[in-house]
Tab-separated table of C-alpha atoms and ligand atoms in Angstrom:
chain	number	residue	atom	x	y	z
J	1	UNK	CA	-25.288	-8.291	-18.586
J	2	UNK	CA	-22.411	-10.058	-16.334
J	3	UNK	CA	-23.295	-11.735	-12.930
J	4	UNK	CA	-23.349	-8.961	-10.167
J	5	UNK	CA	-23.510	-11.445	-7.462
J	6	UNK	CA	-20.032	-12.073	-6.736
J	7	UNK	CA	-17.504	-14.398	-7.921
J	8	UNK	CA	-15.546	-11.592	-10.483
J	9	UNK	CA	-17.882	-12.248	-13.694
J	10	UNK	CA	-18.761	-9.011	-13.973
J	11	UNK	CA	-14.957	-8.562	-15.498
J	12	UNK	CA	-16.472	-10.756	-18.417
J	13	UNK	CA	-18.314	-7.336	-19.314
J	14	UNK	CA	-16.729	-5.620	-21.839
J	15	UNK	CA	-17.856	-2.094	-20.841
J	16	UNK	CA	-16.044	-2.445	-17.143
J	17	UNK	CA	-12.934	-3.798	-19.218
J	18	UNK	CA	-13.215	-0.533	-21.345
J	19	UNK	CA	-13.334	1.719	-18.241
J	20	UNK	CA	-10.481	-0.127	-16.258
J	21	UNK	CA	-7.637	2.116	-17.481
J	22	UNK	CA	-9.395	4.989	-15.946
J	23	UNK	CA	-10.196	3.141	-12.975
J	24	UNK	CA	-6.642	2.201	-12.411
J	25	UNK	CA	-5.424	5.700	-13.017
J	26	UNK	CA	-7.064	7.264	-10.056
J	27	UNK	CA	-4.698	5.245	-7.962
J	28	UNK	CA	-1.810	4.378	-10.281
J	29	UNK	CA	0.354	5.671	-8.120
J	30	UNK	CA	-0.614	3.328	-4.946
J	31	UNK	CA	-0.822	0.469	-7.483
J	32	UNK	CA	2.887	0.935	-8.476
J	33	UNK	CA	4.061	1.228	-5.172
J	34	UNK	CA	2.396	-2.287	-4.800
J	35	UNK	CA	3.879	-3.831	-7.674
J	36	UNK	CA	7.591	-2.668	-6.563
J	37	UNK	CA	6.893	-4.041	-3.674
J	38	UNK	CA	5.625	-7.475	-5.313
J	39	UNK	CA	9.177	-7.592	-6.978
J	40	UNK	CA	10.861	-7.568	-3.165
J	41	UNK	CA	9.447	-11.220	-2.832
J	42	UNK	CA	10.811	-12.363	-6.340
J	43	UNK	CA	14.545	-14.246	-6.579
J	44	UNK	CA	16.963	-11.234	-6.055
J	45	UNK	CA	18.914	-12.387	-8.951
J	46	UNK	CA	17.166	-10.248	-11.666
J	47	UNK	CA	18.792	-12.448	-14.535
J	48	UNK	CA	17.226	-15.602	-13.068
J	49	UNK	CA	15.050	-17.890	-15.434
J	50	UNK	CA	12.115	-18.108	-13.634
J	51	UNK	CA	8.388	-19.045	-14.160
J	52	UNK	CA	5.436	-17.381	-12.695
J	53	UNK	CA	1.835	-17.277	-12.524
J	54	UNK	CA	-0.486	-14.046	-12.449
J	55	UNK	CA	-3.421	-15.406	-11.348
J	56	UNK	CA	-6.466	-13.096	-12.340
J	57	UNK	CA	-3.880	-11.147	-14.458
J	58	UNK	CA	-6.609	-9.165	-16.263
J	59	UNK	CA	-4.756	-7.165	-19.172
J	60	UNK	CA	-1.275	-8.290	-17.688
J	61	UNK	CA	0.178	-5.264	-15.404
J	62	UNK	CA	1.809	-7.125	-12.930
J	63	UNK	CA	2.782	-9.716	-15.013
J	64	UNK	CA	4.339	-6.886	-17.163
J	65	UNK	CA	6.135	-5.520	-14.416
J	66	UNK	CA	7.650	-8.865	-13.588
J	67	UNK	CA	8.609	-9.564	-17.177
J	68	UNK	CA	10.206	-6.327	-18.062
J	69	UNK	CA	12.177	-6.898	-14.715
J	70	UNK	CA	13.530	-10.137	-15.179
J	71	UNK	CA	14.337	-10.345	-18.860
J	72	UNK	CA	14.706	-14.239	-18.658
J	73	UNK	CA	10.993	-14.369	-16.903
J	74	UNK	CA	8.088	-16.738	-18.237
J	75	UNK	CA	4.425	-15.688	-17.423
J	76	UNK	CA	1.099	-17.978	-17.045
J	77	UNK	CA	-1.897	-15.296	-16.943
J	78	UNK	CA	-4.558	-16.974	-15.433
J	79	UNK	CA	-7.927	-14.944	-16.321
J	80	UNK	CA	-11.746	-15.536	-17.289
J	81	UNK	CA	-12.518	-12.280	-18.949
J	82	UNK	CA	-12.126	-12.494	-22.660
J	83	UNK	CA	-12.483	-8.959	-23.026
J	84	UNK	CA	-9.618	-9.135	-20.217
J	85	UNK	CA	-7.367	-11.301	-22.120
J	86	UNK	CA	-8.033	-9.718	-25.489
J	87	UNK	CA	-7.027	-6.346	-24.457
J	88	UNK	CA	-3.566	-8.036	-22.373
J	89	UNK	CA	-3.034	-9.916	-25.713
J	90	UNK	CA	-2.494	-6.691	-27.283
J	91	UNK	CA	-0.947	-4.896	-24.768
J	92	UNK	CA	1.708	-7.913	-24.105
J	93	UNK	CA	3.086	-7.821	-27.200
J	94	UNK	CA	6.149	-6.450	-26.696
J	95	UNK	CA	7.066	-9.443	-24.575
J	96	UNK	CA	7.130	-11.769	-27.352
J	97	UNK	CA	7.081	-15.664	-26.729
J	98	UNK	CA	7.339	-14.940	-23.145
J	99	UNK	CA	3.844	-15.623	-21.535
J	100	UNK	CA	0.617	-17.127	-22.708
J	101	UNK	CA	-2.849	-16.797	-20.971
J	102	UNK	CA	-4.861	-19.679	-19.202
J	103	UNK	CA	-8.602	-19.401	-19.314
J	104	UNK	CA	-9.418	-20.642	-16.090
J	105	UNK	CA	-12.740	-19.674	-13.934
J	106	UNK	CA	-10.785	-19.963	-10.328
J	107	UNK	CA	-14.305	-20.525	-8.362
J	108	UNK	CA	-14.529	-23.642	-10.265
J	109	UNK	CA	-12.749	-27.044	-10.276
J	110	UNK	CA	-9.809	-28.551	-9.802
J	111	UNK	CA	-6.583	-26.852	-10.243
J	112	UNK	CA	-5.548	-26.639	-14.049
J	113	UNK	CA	-3.137	-29.608	-14.968
J	114	UNK	CA	-1.254	-26.537	-16.954
J	115	UNK	CA	-0.482	-25.109	-13.559
J	116	UNK	CA	1.705	-27.929	-12.488
J	117	UNK	CA	4.404	-25.784	-11.939
J	118	UNK	CA	7.139	-25.865	-10.617
J	119	UNK	CA	6.805	-22.152	-10.472
J	120	UNK	CA	9.306	-19.401	-8.866
J	121	UNK	CA	6.670	-17.266	-7.761
J	122	UNK	CA	2.846	-16.916	-7.818
J	123	UNK	CA	1.947	-13.283	-7.946
J	124	UNK	CA	-1.949	-11.875	-8.159
J	125	UNK	CA	-3.286	-8.149	-7.982
J	126	UNK	CA	-7.179	-7.021	-7.327
J	127	UNK	CA	-8.378	-10.661	-8.081
J	128	UNK	CA	-8.762	-13.283	-5.427
J	129	UNK	CA	-10.828	-11.256	-3.201
J	130	UNK	CA	-13.549	-12.011	-5.457
J	131	UNK	CA	-13.526	-15.944	-4.313
J	132	UNK	CA	-15.243	-17.011	-1.810
J	133	UNK	CA	-13.325	-17.527	1.396
J	134	UNK	CA	-12.718	-21.761	1.710
J	135	UNK	CA	-12.072	-21.027	-2.147
J	136	UNK	CA	-9.212	-18.254	-1.065
J	137	UNK	CA	-8.125	-21.190	1.511
J	138	UNK	CA	-8.027	-24.142	-1.103
J	139	UNK	CA	-6.019	-21.629	-3.529
J	140	UNK	CA	-3.573	-20.676	-0.982
J	141	UNK	CA	-2.648	-24.865	-1.132
J	142	UNK	CA	-2.694	-25.799	-4.071
J	143	UNK	CA	-0.525	-23.082	-5.003
J	144	UNK	CA	2.104	-23.570	-2.076
J	145	UNK	CA	2.127	-27.446	-3.688
J	146	UNK	CA	3.379	-26.099	-6.831
J	147	UNK	CA	6.149	-23.345	-5.643
J	148	UNK	CA	9.962	-24.402	-5.822
J	149	UNK	CA	11.319	-24.454	-2.638
J	150	UNK	CA	11.236	-20.992	-0.933
J	151	UNK	CA	9.047	-19.575	-3.676
J	152	UNK	CA	6.636	-17.320	-2.915
J	153	UNK	CA	3.086	-15.981	-2.492
J	154	UNK	CA	2.433	-12.468	-3.415
J	155	UNK	CA	-1.105	-11.099	-3.264
J	156	UNK	CA	-1.814	-7.510	-3.884
J	157	UNK	CA	-5.435	-7.671	-3.072
J	158	UNK	CA	-8.435	-5.469	-1.549
J	159	UNK	CA	-9.088	-6.576	2.199
J	160	UNK	CA	-12.256	-5.809	4.024
J	161	UNK	CA	-12.263	-3.214	6.621
J	162	UNK	CA	-13.724	-5.895	9.916
J	163	UNK	CA	-15.522	-2.981	11.237
J	164	UNK	CA	-17.073	-2.325	7.788
J	165	UNK	CA	-21.257	-2.557	7.374
J	166	UNK	CA	-21.570	-3.743	3.818
J	167	UNK	CA	-24.659	-3.505	1.932
J	168	UNK	CA	-26.336	-6.858	0.861
J	169	UNK	CA	-25.690	-5.995	-2.933
J	170	UNK	CA	-21.956	-4.711	-2.027
J	171	UNK	CA	-20.149	-7.602	-4.070
J	172	UNK	CA	-16.702	-6.652	-1.546
J	173	UNK	CA	-18.735	-7.124	1.299
J	174	UNK	CA	-19.818	-10.776	0.053
J	175	UNK	CA	-16.666	-11.947	-0.385
J	176	UNK	CA	-13.263	-9.961	0.717
J	177	UNK	CA	-11.463	-11.307	3.401
J	178	UNK	CA	-9.837	-9.564	5.984
J	179	UNK	CA	-6.388	-9.243	6.069
J	180	UNK	CA	-6.508	-11.262	9.580
J	181	UNK	CA	-8.380	-14.338	7.393
J	182	UNK	CA	-6.098	-14.243	4.662
J	183	UNK	CA	-3.060	-14.393	6.905
J	184	UNK	CA	-4.464	-17.408	8.578
J	185	UNK	CA	-5.461	-18.939	5.566
J	186	UNK	CA	-1.938	-18.594	4.498
J	187	UNK	CA	-0.600	-19.900	7.487
J	188	UNK	CA	-2.777	-23.229	7.273
J	189	UNK	CA	-1.140	-23.740	3.702
J	190	UNK	CA	2.276	-23.871	5.425
J	191	UNK	CA	3.508	-20.578	4.300
J	192	UNK	CA	6.031	-18.538	5.889
J	193	UNK	CA	7.438	-15.288	6.419
J	194	UNK	CA	3.802	-14.188	6.102
J	195	UNK	CA	3.553	-9.919	5.713
J	196	UNK	CA	1.184	-7.521	5.148
J	197	UNK	CA	2.472	-4.205	3.810
J	198	UNK	CA	1.927	-1.214	1.655
J	199	UNK	CA	-1.209	-1.078	2.477
J	200	UNK	CA	-3.676	1.417	1.580
J	201	UNK	CA	-7.012	2.224	2.329
J	202	UNK	CA	-9.901	2.425	-0.096
J	203	UNK	CA	-12.702	4.032	1.319
J	204	UNK	CA	-15.319	3.496	-1.567
J	205	UNK	CA	-14.495	-0.267	-1.019
J	206	UNK	CA	-14.419	-0.069	2.677
J	207	UNK	CA	-11.045	-2.391	2.782
J	208	UNK	CA	-7.913	-1.746	2.189
J	209	UNK	CA	-5.197	-2.734	-0.495
J	210	UNK	CA	-2.266	-5.020	0.439
J	211	UNK	CA	0.597	-6.810	-0.657
J	212	UNK	CA	0.148	-10.222	1.367
J	213	UNK	CA	3.013	-12.268	0.716
J	214	UNK	CA	4.282	-15.533	2.205
J	215	UNK	CA	7.247	-18.035	0.972
J	216	UNK	CA	6.895	-21.857	1.070
J	217	UNK	CA	10.142	-23.600	3.077
J	218	UNK	CA	13.546	-23.355	1.849
J	219	UNK	CA	14.264	-26.997	2.021
E	301	SAM	C1	-9.820	-6.030	-11.430
E	301	SAM	S1	-9.267	-6.744	-12.744
E	301	SAM	C2	-7.380	-6.544	-12.220
E	301	SAM	C3	-6.414	-7.366	-13.370
E	301	SAM	C4	-4.911	-7.096	-13.131
E	301	SAM	N1	-4.607	-8.398	-12.194
E	301	SAM	C5	-4.476	-5.989	-12.520
E	301	SAM	O1	-4.513	-5.585	-10.856
E	301	SAM	O2	-4.101	-5.115	-13.121
E	301	SAM	C6	-9.330	-8.241	-12.039
E	301	SAM	C7	-9.225	-9.632	-12.874
E	301	SAM	O3	-9.418	-10.689	-11.907
E	301	SAM	C8	-10.081	-11.595	-12.924
E	301	SAM	N2	-10.904	-12.707	-11.825
E	301	SAM	C9	-11.665	-12.113	-11.080
E	301	SAM	N3	-12.335	-13.458	-10.855
E	301	SAM	C10	-11.726	-14.529	-11.254
E	301	SAM	C11	-11.468	-15.935	-11.028
E	301	SAM	N4	-12.669	-16.733	-10.823
E	301	SAM	N5	-11.214	-16.702	-12.132
E	301	SAM	C12	-10.326	-15.739	-12.942
E	301	SAM	N6	-10.136	-14.611	-12.959
E	301	SAM	C13	-10.633	-13.526	-12.420
E	301	SAM	C14	-11.294	-10.249	-13.895
E	301	SAM	O4	-11.691	-11.591	-14.938
E	301	SAM	C15	-10.056	-9.203	-14.193
E	301	SAM	O5	-9.324	-9.645	-15.021
């Protein structure tokens, strides 16, 4: 059984991945709003040839929204869950040769050479909150160094309610950042125009989903 101690390792369990469609369905309308908002932070020209990375891509929902709306986009999907990668590989088939998965545990090691960029945008949804805060700050820096001038890092994620009290075994309480903390990581990494919006509170997780985005300087 996958480790439930944080770091996102529970997503390597097939049983959880089998439940993922049902879990999303409950918040489908809100997720859709967030995905639309992600697009607002990518280049305005939808015919542009762009390269993006989806961090903790799972079965590729966010990447597929980008591929659908940018017919000349290419996506690298980063994940470390075999069952999720298998599911996404089936579900993204219609996008042909416009994507590939890269197996990487974002908790560990150097930033992969294969992700050297430059990328027009780095997107993520419901994944980075599993990393420890110092690793989130590091990731924001690594991404900033690989974006084109003006490129954006857009993280649609869960952020802890600063006033919530968490049980010790609550994995989200262990690793989730508040929006203010996550904003500070981005500011330290040099992002500009940092904004958190499209927010909705998730009672069961004692926090809110929000699209947190910023861009590196244009020049
Ligand atoms: C809740 S799912 C979200 C999937 C997708 N981004 C979406 O919103 O539909 C979280 C995903 O993040 C991945 N993940 C979590 N921690 C990770 C890590 N340390 N390294 C790589 N992937 C990770 C999981 O394997 C899982 O596929």
